[in-house]
């Protein structure tokens, strides 16, 4: 039910009445005539491993190009949670490229929010910080480097999670050619980014990078 609610952009609670009125008619259109059991198993695995109730890994989803919720950055609030208290969080990340045109990503801790997912280095704005000042601070704290930040962001994305909305900006950054890489960081090619499970906001930035390449 959750997978089809997101694919179709059906807002609201995941109630049984949706099955007959909206979901089953849509399911009939795509249900194969043969190997129905394989289709059902694949759908269940999609919901369990990728289109999860919380922290879905949309950049690895094979049907994201058809997903209304993904296109509108509302997958985290479909289905509607029982309680919603939306908090706005402003954040910024840096796109750091190596001389060999690889991009730096880092893995989040194994426990906590978005545990184990990969993202670009950066973090939240504190107080009245500007995005560029916040990014310089975050890169110093996380990587130990002094970075030069591009004048304008590559892109700005908004993404809804269950209890908050992230307003995320991404900037190109220049760092010293050589610096010691933390253990949770990795250099990857642009094409390899899709192999790493990322939060939906970061996945949107990857799409911009691919489009601009």
PDB file of C-alpha atoms in Angstrom:
ATOM      1  CA  UNK A   1       0.000   0.000   0.000  1.00  0.00           C
ATOM      2  CA  UNK A   2       2.759   2.432   0.932  1.00  0.00           C
ATOM      3  CA  UNK A   3       4.637   1.870  -2.354  1.00  0.00           C
ATOM      4  CA  UNK A   4       1.590   2.594  -4.502  1.00  0.00           C
ATOM      5  CA  UNK A   5       0.569   5.581  -2.384  1.00  0.00           C
ATOM      6  CA  UNK A   6       3.962   7.108  -3.106  1.00  0.00           C
ATOM      7  CA  UNK A   7       4.002   6.146  -6.773  1.00  0.00           C
ATOM      8  CA  UNK A   8       0.581   7.722  -7.258  1.00  0.00           C
ATOM      9  CA  UNK A   9       1.139  10.650  -4.894  1.00  0.00           C
ATOM     10  CA  UNK A  10      -1.826   9.731  -2.694  1.00  0.00           C
ATOM     11  CA  UNK A  11      -1.678  11.833   0.441  1.00  0.00           C
ATOM     12  CA  UNK A  12      -3.354  10.879   3.685  1.00  0.00           C
ATOM     13  CA  UNK A  13      -3.409   7.907   5.993  1.00  0.00           C
ATOM     14  CA  UNK A  14      -2.759   4.350   4.763  1.00  0.00           C
ATOM     15  CA  UNK A  15      -6.325   3.146   5.274  1.00  0.00           C
ATOM     16  CA  UNK A  16      -7.927   0.016   3.850  1.00  0.00           C
ATOM     17  CA  UNK A  17     -10.508   1.984   1.852  1.00  0.00           C
ATOM     18  CA  UNK A  18      -7.731   3.097  -0.508  1.00  0.00           C
ATOM     19  CA  UNK A  19      -7.213  -0.477  -1.684  1.00  0.00           C
ATOM     20  CA  UNK A  20     -10.537  -0.811  -3.457  1.00  0.00           C
ATOM     21  CA  UNK A  21     -10.902   2.781  -4.620  1.00  0.00           C
ATOM     22  CA  UNK A  22      -7.374   3.671  -5.797  1.00  0.00           C
ATOM     23  CA  UNK A  23      -4.671   1.054  -5.368  1.00  0.00           C
ATOM     24  CA  UNK A  24      -6.229  -2.148  -6.713  1.00  0.00           C
ATOM     25  CA  UNK A  25      -7.340  -0.511  -9.998  1.00  0.00           C
ATOM     26  CA  UNK A  26      -3.784   0.796 -10.481  1.00  0.00           C
ATOM     27  CA  UNK A  27      -2.318  -2.583  -9.574  1.00  0.00           C
ATOM     28  CA  UNK A  28      -4.493  -4.305 -12.180  1.00  0.00           C
ATOM     29  CA  UNK A  29      -2.872  -2.156 -14.886  1.00  0.00           C
ATOM     30  CA  UNK A  30       0.648  -3.385 -14.132  1.00  0.00           C
ATOM     31  CA  UNK A  31       0.040  -6.908 -12.821  1.00  0.00           C
ATOM     32  CA  UNK A  32       1.676  -9.397 -15.231  1.00  0.00           C
ATOM     33  CA  UNK A  33      -0.292 -12.292 -16.688  1.00  0.00           C
ATOM     34  CA  UNK A  34       2.466 -14.720 -15.767  1.00  0.00           C
ATOM     35  CA  UNK A  35       4.837 -15.076 -12.799  1.00  0.00           C
ATOM     36  CA  UNK A  36       2.530 -13.121 -10.520  1.00  0.00           C
ATOM     37  CA  UNK A  37       4.278 -14.585  -7.482  1.00  0.00           C
ATOM     38  CA  UNK A  38       7.613 -13.126  -8.602  1.00  0.00           C
ATOM     39  CA  UNK A  39       5.954  -9.750  -9.123  1.00  0.00           C
ATOM     40  CA  UNK A  40       4.442  -9.814  -5.631  1.00  0.00           C
ATOM     41  CA  UNK A  41       7.764 -10.828  -4.082  1.00  0.00           C
ATOM     42  CA  UNK A  42       9.586  -8.044  -5.904  1.00  0.00           C
ATOM     43  CA  UNK A  43       6.997  -5.514  -4.747  1.00  0.00           C
ATOM     44  CA  UNK A  44       7.344  -6.637  -1.136  1.00  0.00           C
ATOM     45  CA  UNK A  45      11.125  -6.435  -1.306  1.00  0.00           C
ATOM     46  CA  UNK A  46      10.908  -2.968  -2.854  1.00  0.00           C
ATOM     47  CA  UNK A  47       8.806  -1.816   0.084  1.00  0.00           C
ATOM     48  CA  UNK A  48      11.018  -3.516   2.679  1.00  0.00           C
ATOM     49  CA  UNK A  49      14.458  -2.573   1.353  1.00  0.00           C
ATOM     50  CA  UNK A  50      14.072   0.636  -0.656  1.00  0.00           C
ATOM     51  CA  UNK A  51      10.652   2.281  -0.284  1.00  0.00           C
ATOM     52  CA  UNK A  52      10.803   2.001   3.492  1.00  0.00           C
ATOM     53  CA  UNK A  53       8.333   3.710   5.807  1.00  0.00           C
ATOM     54  CA  UNK A  54      11.162   5.943   7.064  1.00  0.00           C
ATOM     55  CA  UNK A  55      14.365   7.002   5.322  1.00  0.00           C
ATOM     56  CA  UNK A  56      13.631   5.496   1.880  1.00  0.00           C
ATOM     57  CA  UNK A  57      16.687   5.186  -0.369  1.00  0.00           C
ATOM     58  CA  UNK A  58      15.132   6.709  -3.452  1.00  0.00           C
ATOM     59  CA  UNK A  59      18.357   7.010  -5.439  1.00  0.00           C
ATOM     60  CA  UNK A  60      18.428   3.202  -5.629  1.00  0.00           C
ATOM     61  CA  UNK A  61      14.767   2.780  -6.541  1.00  0.00           C
ATOM     62  CA  UNK A  62      14.166   1.185  -9.980  1.00  0.00           C
ATOM     63  CA  UNK A  63      10.800   2.976 -10.388  1.00  0.00           C
ATOM     64  CA  UNK A  64      11.691   6.460  -9.126  1.00  0.00           C
ATOM     65  CA  UNK A  65      11.185   7.923 -12.620  1.00  0.00           C
ATOM     66  CA  UNK A  66       7.482   7.030 -12.295  1.00  0.00           C
ATOM     67  CA  UNK A  67       7.094   8.137  -8.667  1.00  0.00           C
ATOM     68  CA  UNK A  68       4.922  11.191  -8.067  1.00  0.00           C
ATOM     69  CA  UNK A  69       6.071  11.478  -4.437  1.00  0.00           C
ATOM     70  CA  UNK A  70       9.752  11.425  -5.406  1.00  0.00           C
ATOM     71  CA  UNK A  71       9.233  14.065  -8.081  1.00  0.00           C
ATOM     72  CA  UNK A  72       7.650  16.357  -5.494  1.00  0.00           C
ATOM     73  CA  UNK A  73       9.908  15.507  -2.518  1.00  0.00           C
ATOM     74  CA  UNK A  74       7.003  14.291  -0.384  1.00  0.00           C
ATOM     75  CA  UNK A  75       7.825  10.590  -0.032  1.00  0.00           C
ATOM     76  CA  UNK A  76       8.652  10.946   3.670  1.00  0.00           C
ATOM     77  CA  UNK A  77       5.149  12.245   4.453  1.00  0.00           C
ATOM     78  CA  UNK A  78       3.324   9.610   2.389  1.00  0.00           C
ATOM     79  CA  UNK A  79       1.562   7.857   3.993  1.00  0.00           C
ATOM     80  CA  UNK A  80       0.670  10.574   6.431  1.00  0.00           C
ATOM     81  CA  UNK A  81       2.099   9.902   9.909  1.00  0.00           C
ATOM     82  CA  UNK A  82      -0.269   9.968  12.862  1.00  0.00           C
ATOM     83  CA  UNK A  83       1.275  13.188  14.158  1.00  0.00           C
ATOM     84  CA  UNK A  84       3.062  15.912  12.207  1.00  0.00           C
ATOM     85  CA  UNK A  85       5.101  18.699  13.772  1.00  0.00           C
ATOM     86  CA  UNK A  86       7.104  20.162  10.910  1.00  0.00           C
ATOM     87  CA  UNK A  87      10.367  21.910  11.808  1.00  0.00           C
ATOM     88  CA  UNK A  88      12.407  23.703   9.145  1.00  0.00           C
ATOM     89  CA  UNK A  89      16.123  22.862   9.060  1.00  0.00           C
ATOM     90  CA  UNK A  90      18.548  24.806   6.863  1.00  0.00           C
ATOM     91  CA  UNK A  91      21.609  22.878   5.744  1.00  0.00           C
ATOM     92  CA  UNK A  92      24.453  23.148   3.264  1.00  0.00           C
ATOM     93  CA  UNK A  93      26.821  20.650   1.612  1.00  0.00           C
ATOM     94  CA  UNK A  94      29.988  20.882  -0.409  1.00  0.00           C
ATOM     95  CA  UNK A  95      30.749  19.217  -3.733  1.00  0.00           C
ATOM     96  CA  UNK A  96      34.473  18.524  -3.529  1.00  0.00           C
ATOM     97  CA  UNK A  97      36.199  17.131  -6.610  1.00  0.00           C
ATOM     98  CA  UNK A  98      39.605  15.484  -6.761  1.00  0.00           C
ATOM     99  CA  UNK A  99      42.119  16.165  -9.572  1.00  0.00           C
ATOM    100  CA  UNK A 100      40.875  12.894 -11.108  1.00  0.00           C
ATOM    101  CA  UNK A 101      37.289  14.251 -11.190  1.00  0.00           C
ATOM    102  CA  UNK A 102      36.086  12.077  -8.312  1.00  0.00           C
ATOM    103  CA  UNK A 103      33.586  13.419  -5.801  1.00  0.00           C
ATOM    104  CA  UNK A 104      33.885  13.158  -2.036  1.00  0.00           C
ATOM    105  CA  UNK A 105      31.085  11.516  -0.060  1.00  0.00           C
ATOM    106  CA  UNK A 106      30.879  10.465   3.562  1.00  0.00           C
ATOM    107  CA  UNK A 107      28.892   7.833   5.442  1.00  0.00           C
ATOM    108  CA  UNK A 108      26.662   8.717   8.364  1.00  0.00           C
ATOM    109  CA  UNK A 109      27.112   6.918  11.713  1.00  0.00           C
ATOM    110  CA  UNK A 110      25.624   3.405  12.007  1.00  0.00           C
ATOM    111  CA  UNK A 111      23.065   4.587  14.554  1.00  0.00           C
ATOM    112  CA  UNK A 112      20.696   7.547  14.642  1.00  0.00           C
ATOM    113  CA  UNK A 113      18.915   9.550  11.950  1.00  0.00           C
ATOM    114  CA  UNK A 114      19.613   8.303   8.386  1.00  0.00           C
ATOM    115  CA  UNK A 115      21.993   5.722   9.856  1.00  0.00           C
ATOM    116  CA  UNK A 116      24.568   4.310   7.477  1.00  0.00           C
ATOM    117  CA  UNK A 117      23.489   6.376   4.463  1.00  0.00           C
ATOM    118  CA  UNK A 118      25.954   8.321   2.321  1.00  0.00           C
ATOM    119  CA  UNK A 119      25.912  12.071   1.770  1.00  0.00           C
ATOM    120  CA  UNK A 120      28.047  15.027   0.756  1.00  0.00           C
ATOM    121  CA  UNK A 121      30.085  16.702   3.529  1.00  0.00           C
ATOM    122  CA  UNK A 122      28.388  19.602   5.263  1.00  0.00           C
ATOM    123  CA  UNK A 123      25.754  20.206   7.894  1.00  0.00           C
ATOM    124  CA  UNK A 124      23.233  22.519   9.514  1.00  0.00           C
ATOM    125  CA  UNK A 125      23.392  26.282   9.651  1.00  0.00           C
ATOM    126  CA  UNK A 126      23.811  27.556  13.202  1.00  0.00           C
ATOM    127  CA  UNK A 127      22.211  30.750  14.439  1.00  0.00           C
ATOM    128  CA  UNK A 128      22.395  33.477  11.811  1.00  0.00           C
ATOM    129  CA  UNK A 129      25.170  31.876   9.761  1.00  0.00           C
ATOM    130  CA  UNK A 130      25.131  32.303   6.021  1.00  0.00           C
ATOM    131  CA  UNK A 131      25.304  29.067   4.007  1.00  0.00           C
ATOM    132  CA  UNK A 132      28.898  29.748   2.897  1.00  0.00           C
ATOM    133  CA  UNK A 133      30.130  30.506   6.425  1.00  0.00           C
ATOM    134  CA  UNK A 134      28.375  27.398   7.739  1.00  0.00           C
ATOM    135  CA  UNK A 135      29.913  25.243   5.022  1.00  0.00           C
ATOM    136  CA  UNK A 136      33.432  26.511   5.700  1.00  0.00           C
ATOM    137  CA  UNK A 137      32.944  25.701   9.388  1.00  0.00           C
ATOM    138  CA  UNK A 138      31.524  22.234   8.698  1.00  0.00           C
ATOM    139  CA  UNK A 139      34.317  21.285   6.294  1.00  0.00           C
ATOM    140  CA  UNK A 140      36.899  22.438   8.823  1.00  0.00           C
ATOM    141  CA  UNK A 141      35.236  20.357  11.550  1.00  0.00           C
ATOM    142  CA  UNK A 142      34.638  17.244   9.437  1.00  0.00           C
ATOM    143  CA  UNK A 143      37.664  17.168   7.144  1.00  0.00           C
ATOM    144  CA  UNK A 144      40.144  19.510   8.800  1.00  0.00           C
ATOM    145  CA  UNK A 145      40.523  21.629   5.668  1.00  0.00           C
ATOM    146  CA  UNK A 146      40.117  25.280   4.758  1.00  0.00           C
ATOM    147  CA  UNK A 147      37.887  25.364   1.699  1.00  0.00           C
ATOM    148  CA  UNK A 148      37.110  27.995  -0.889  1.00  0.00           C
ATOM    149  CA  UNK A 149      33.373  28.133  -1.560  1.00  0.00           C
ATOM    150  CA  UNK A 150      31.915  29.063  -4.957  1.00  0.00           C
ATOM    151  CA  UNK A 151      29.996  32.367  -5.037  1.00  0.00           C
ATOM    152  CA  UNK A 152      26.671  30.755  -5.943  1.00  0.00           C
ATOM    153  CA  UNK A 153      25.130  27.371  -5.105  1.00  0.00           C
ATOM    154  CA  UNK A 154      24.895  24.604  -7.667  1.00  0.00           C
ATOM    155  CA  UNK A 155      21.332  23.995  -6.579  1.00  0.00           C
ATOM    156  CA  UNK A 156      18.850  24.314  -3.749  1.00  0.00           C
ATOM    157  CA  UNK A 157      16.470  21.504  -2.824  1.00  0.00           C
ATOM    158  CA  UNK A 158      13.688  21.093  -0.300  1.00  0.00           C
ATOM    159  CA  UNK A 159      12.759  17.754   1.143  1.00  0.00           C
ATOM    160  CA  UNK A 160      10.154  16.667   3.657  1.00  0.00           C
ATOM    161  CA  UNK A 161      10.873  14.143   6.357  1.00  0.00           C
ATOM    162  CA  UNK A 162       8.369  12.871   8.907  1.00  0.00           C
ATOM    163  CA  UNK A 163       8.807  15.688  11.420  1.00  0.00           C
ATOM    164  CA  UNK A 164      10.889  18.293   9.633  1.00  0.00           C
ATOM    165  CA  UNK A 165      11.650  19.902   6.288  1.00  0.00           C
ATOM    166  CA  UNK A 166      15.211  20.326   5.078  1.00  0.00           C
ATOM    167  CA  UNK A 167      16.167  23.294   2.906  1.00  0.00           C
ATOM    168  CA  UNK A 168      19.476  22.184   1.424  1.00  0.00           C
ATOM    169  CA  UNK A 169      21.988  24.092  -0.685  1.00  0.00           C
ATOM    170  CA  UNK A 170      24.988  22.583  -2.483  1.00  0.00           C
ATOM    171  CA  UNK A 171      28.133  24.550  -3.385  1.00  0.00           C
ATOM    172  CA  UNK A 172      31.193  23.668  -5.417  1.00  0.00           C
ATOM    173  CA  UNK A 173      34.266  23.764  -3.162  1.00  0.00           C
ATOM    174  CA  UNK A 174      38.012  23.946  -3.649  1.00  0.00           C
ATOM    175  CA  UNK A 175      40.242  22.253  -1.053  1.00  0.00           C
ATOM    176  CA  UNK A 176      43.993  21.572  -0.814  1.00  0.00           C
ATOM    177  CA  UNK A 177      45.021  18.976  -3.386  1.00  0.00           C
ATOM    178  CA  UNK A 178      46.090  16.558  -0.669  1.00  0.00           C
ATOM    179  CA  UNK A 179      44.539  16.065   2.764  1.00  0.00           C
ATOM    180  CA  UNK A 180      44.064  13.094   5.022  1.00  0.00           C
ATOM    181  CA  UNK A 181      40.734  11.432   4.285  1.00  0.00           C
ATOM    182  CA  UNK A 182      38.614  10.431   7.310  1.00  0.00           C
ATOM    183  CA  UNK A 183      37.702   6.741   7.512  1.00  0.00           C
ATOM    184  CA  UNK A 184      34.031   7.423   6.778  1.00  0.00           C
ATOM    185  CA  UNK A 185      34.820   9.234   3.502  1.00  0.00           C
ATOM    186  CA  UNK A 186      35.329   7.963  -0.029  1.00  0.00           C
ATOM    187  CA  UNK A 187      36.184   9.339  -3.458  1.00  0.00           C
ATOM    188  CA  UNK A 188      33.766   8.109  -6.150  1.00  0.00           C
ATOM    189  CA  UNK A 189      33.030   8.945  -9.752  1.00  0.00           C
ATOM    190  CA  UNK A 190      29.859  10.747 -10.724  1.00  0.00           C
ATOM    191  CA  UNK A 191      28.435   7.571 -12.244  1.00  0.00           C
ATOM    192  CA  UNK A 192      29.247   5.578  -9.094  1.00  0.00           C
ATOM    193  CA  UNK A 193      27.161   7.859  -6.874  1.00  0.00           C
ATOM    194  CA  UNK A 194      24.022   5.895  -7.739  1.00  0.00           C
ATOM    195  CA  UNK A 195      25.491   2.791  -6.101  1.00  0.00           C
ATOM    196  CA  UNK A 196      25.526   4.405  -2.658  1.00  0.00           C
ATOM    197  CA  UNK A 197      22.261   4.656  -0.674  1.00  0.00           C
ATOM    198  CA  UNK A 198      21.613   8.320   0.090  1.00  0.00           C
ATOM    199  CA  UNK A 199      18.953  10.429   1.805  1.00  0.00           C
ATOM    200  CA  UNK A 200      16.429  11.753  -0.676  1.00  0.00           C
ATOM    201  CA  UNK A 201      17.729  15.318  -0.502  1.00  0.00           C
ATOM    202  CA  UNK A 202      21.238  14.184  -1.438  1.00  0.00           C
ATOM    203  CA  UNK A 203      19.805  12.001  -4.206  1.00  0.00           C
ATOM    204  CA  UNK A 204      18.220  15.106  -5.728  1.00  0.00           C
ATOM    205  CA  UNK A 205      21.616  16.827  -5.766  1.00  0.00           C
ATOM    206  CA  UNK A 206      23.089  13.804  -7.566  1.00  0.00           C
ATOM    207  CA  UNK A 207      20.434  14.195 -10.263  1.00  0.00           C
ATOM    208  CA  UNK A 208      21.453  17.846 -10.737  1.00  0.00           C
ATOM    209  CA  UNK A 209      25.136  16.882 -10.976  1.00  0.00           C
ATOM    210  CA  UNK A 210      24.366  14.245 -13.589  1.00  0.00           C
ATOM    211  CA  UNK A 211      22.242  16.688 -15.577  1.00  0.00           C
ATOM    212  CA  UNK A 212      24.960  19.351 -15.504  1.00  0.00           C
ATOM    213  CA  UNK A 213      27.764  16.958 -16.387  1.00  0.00           C
TER     214      UNK A 213
END
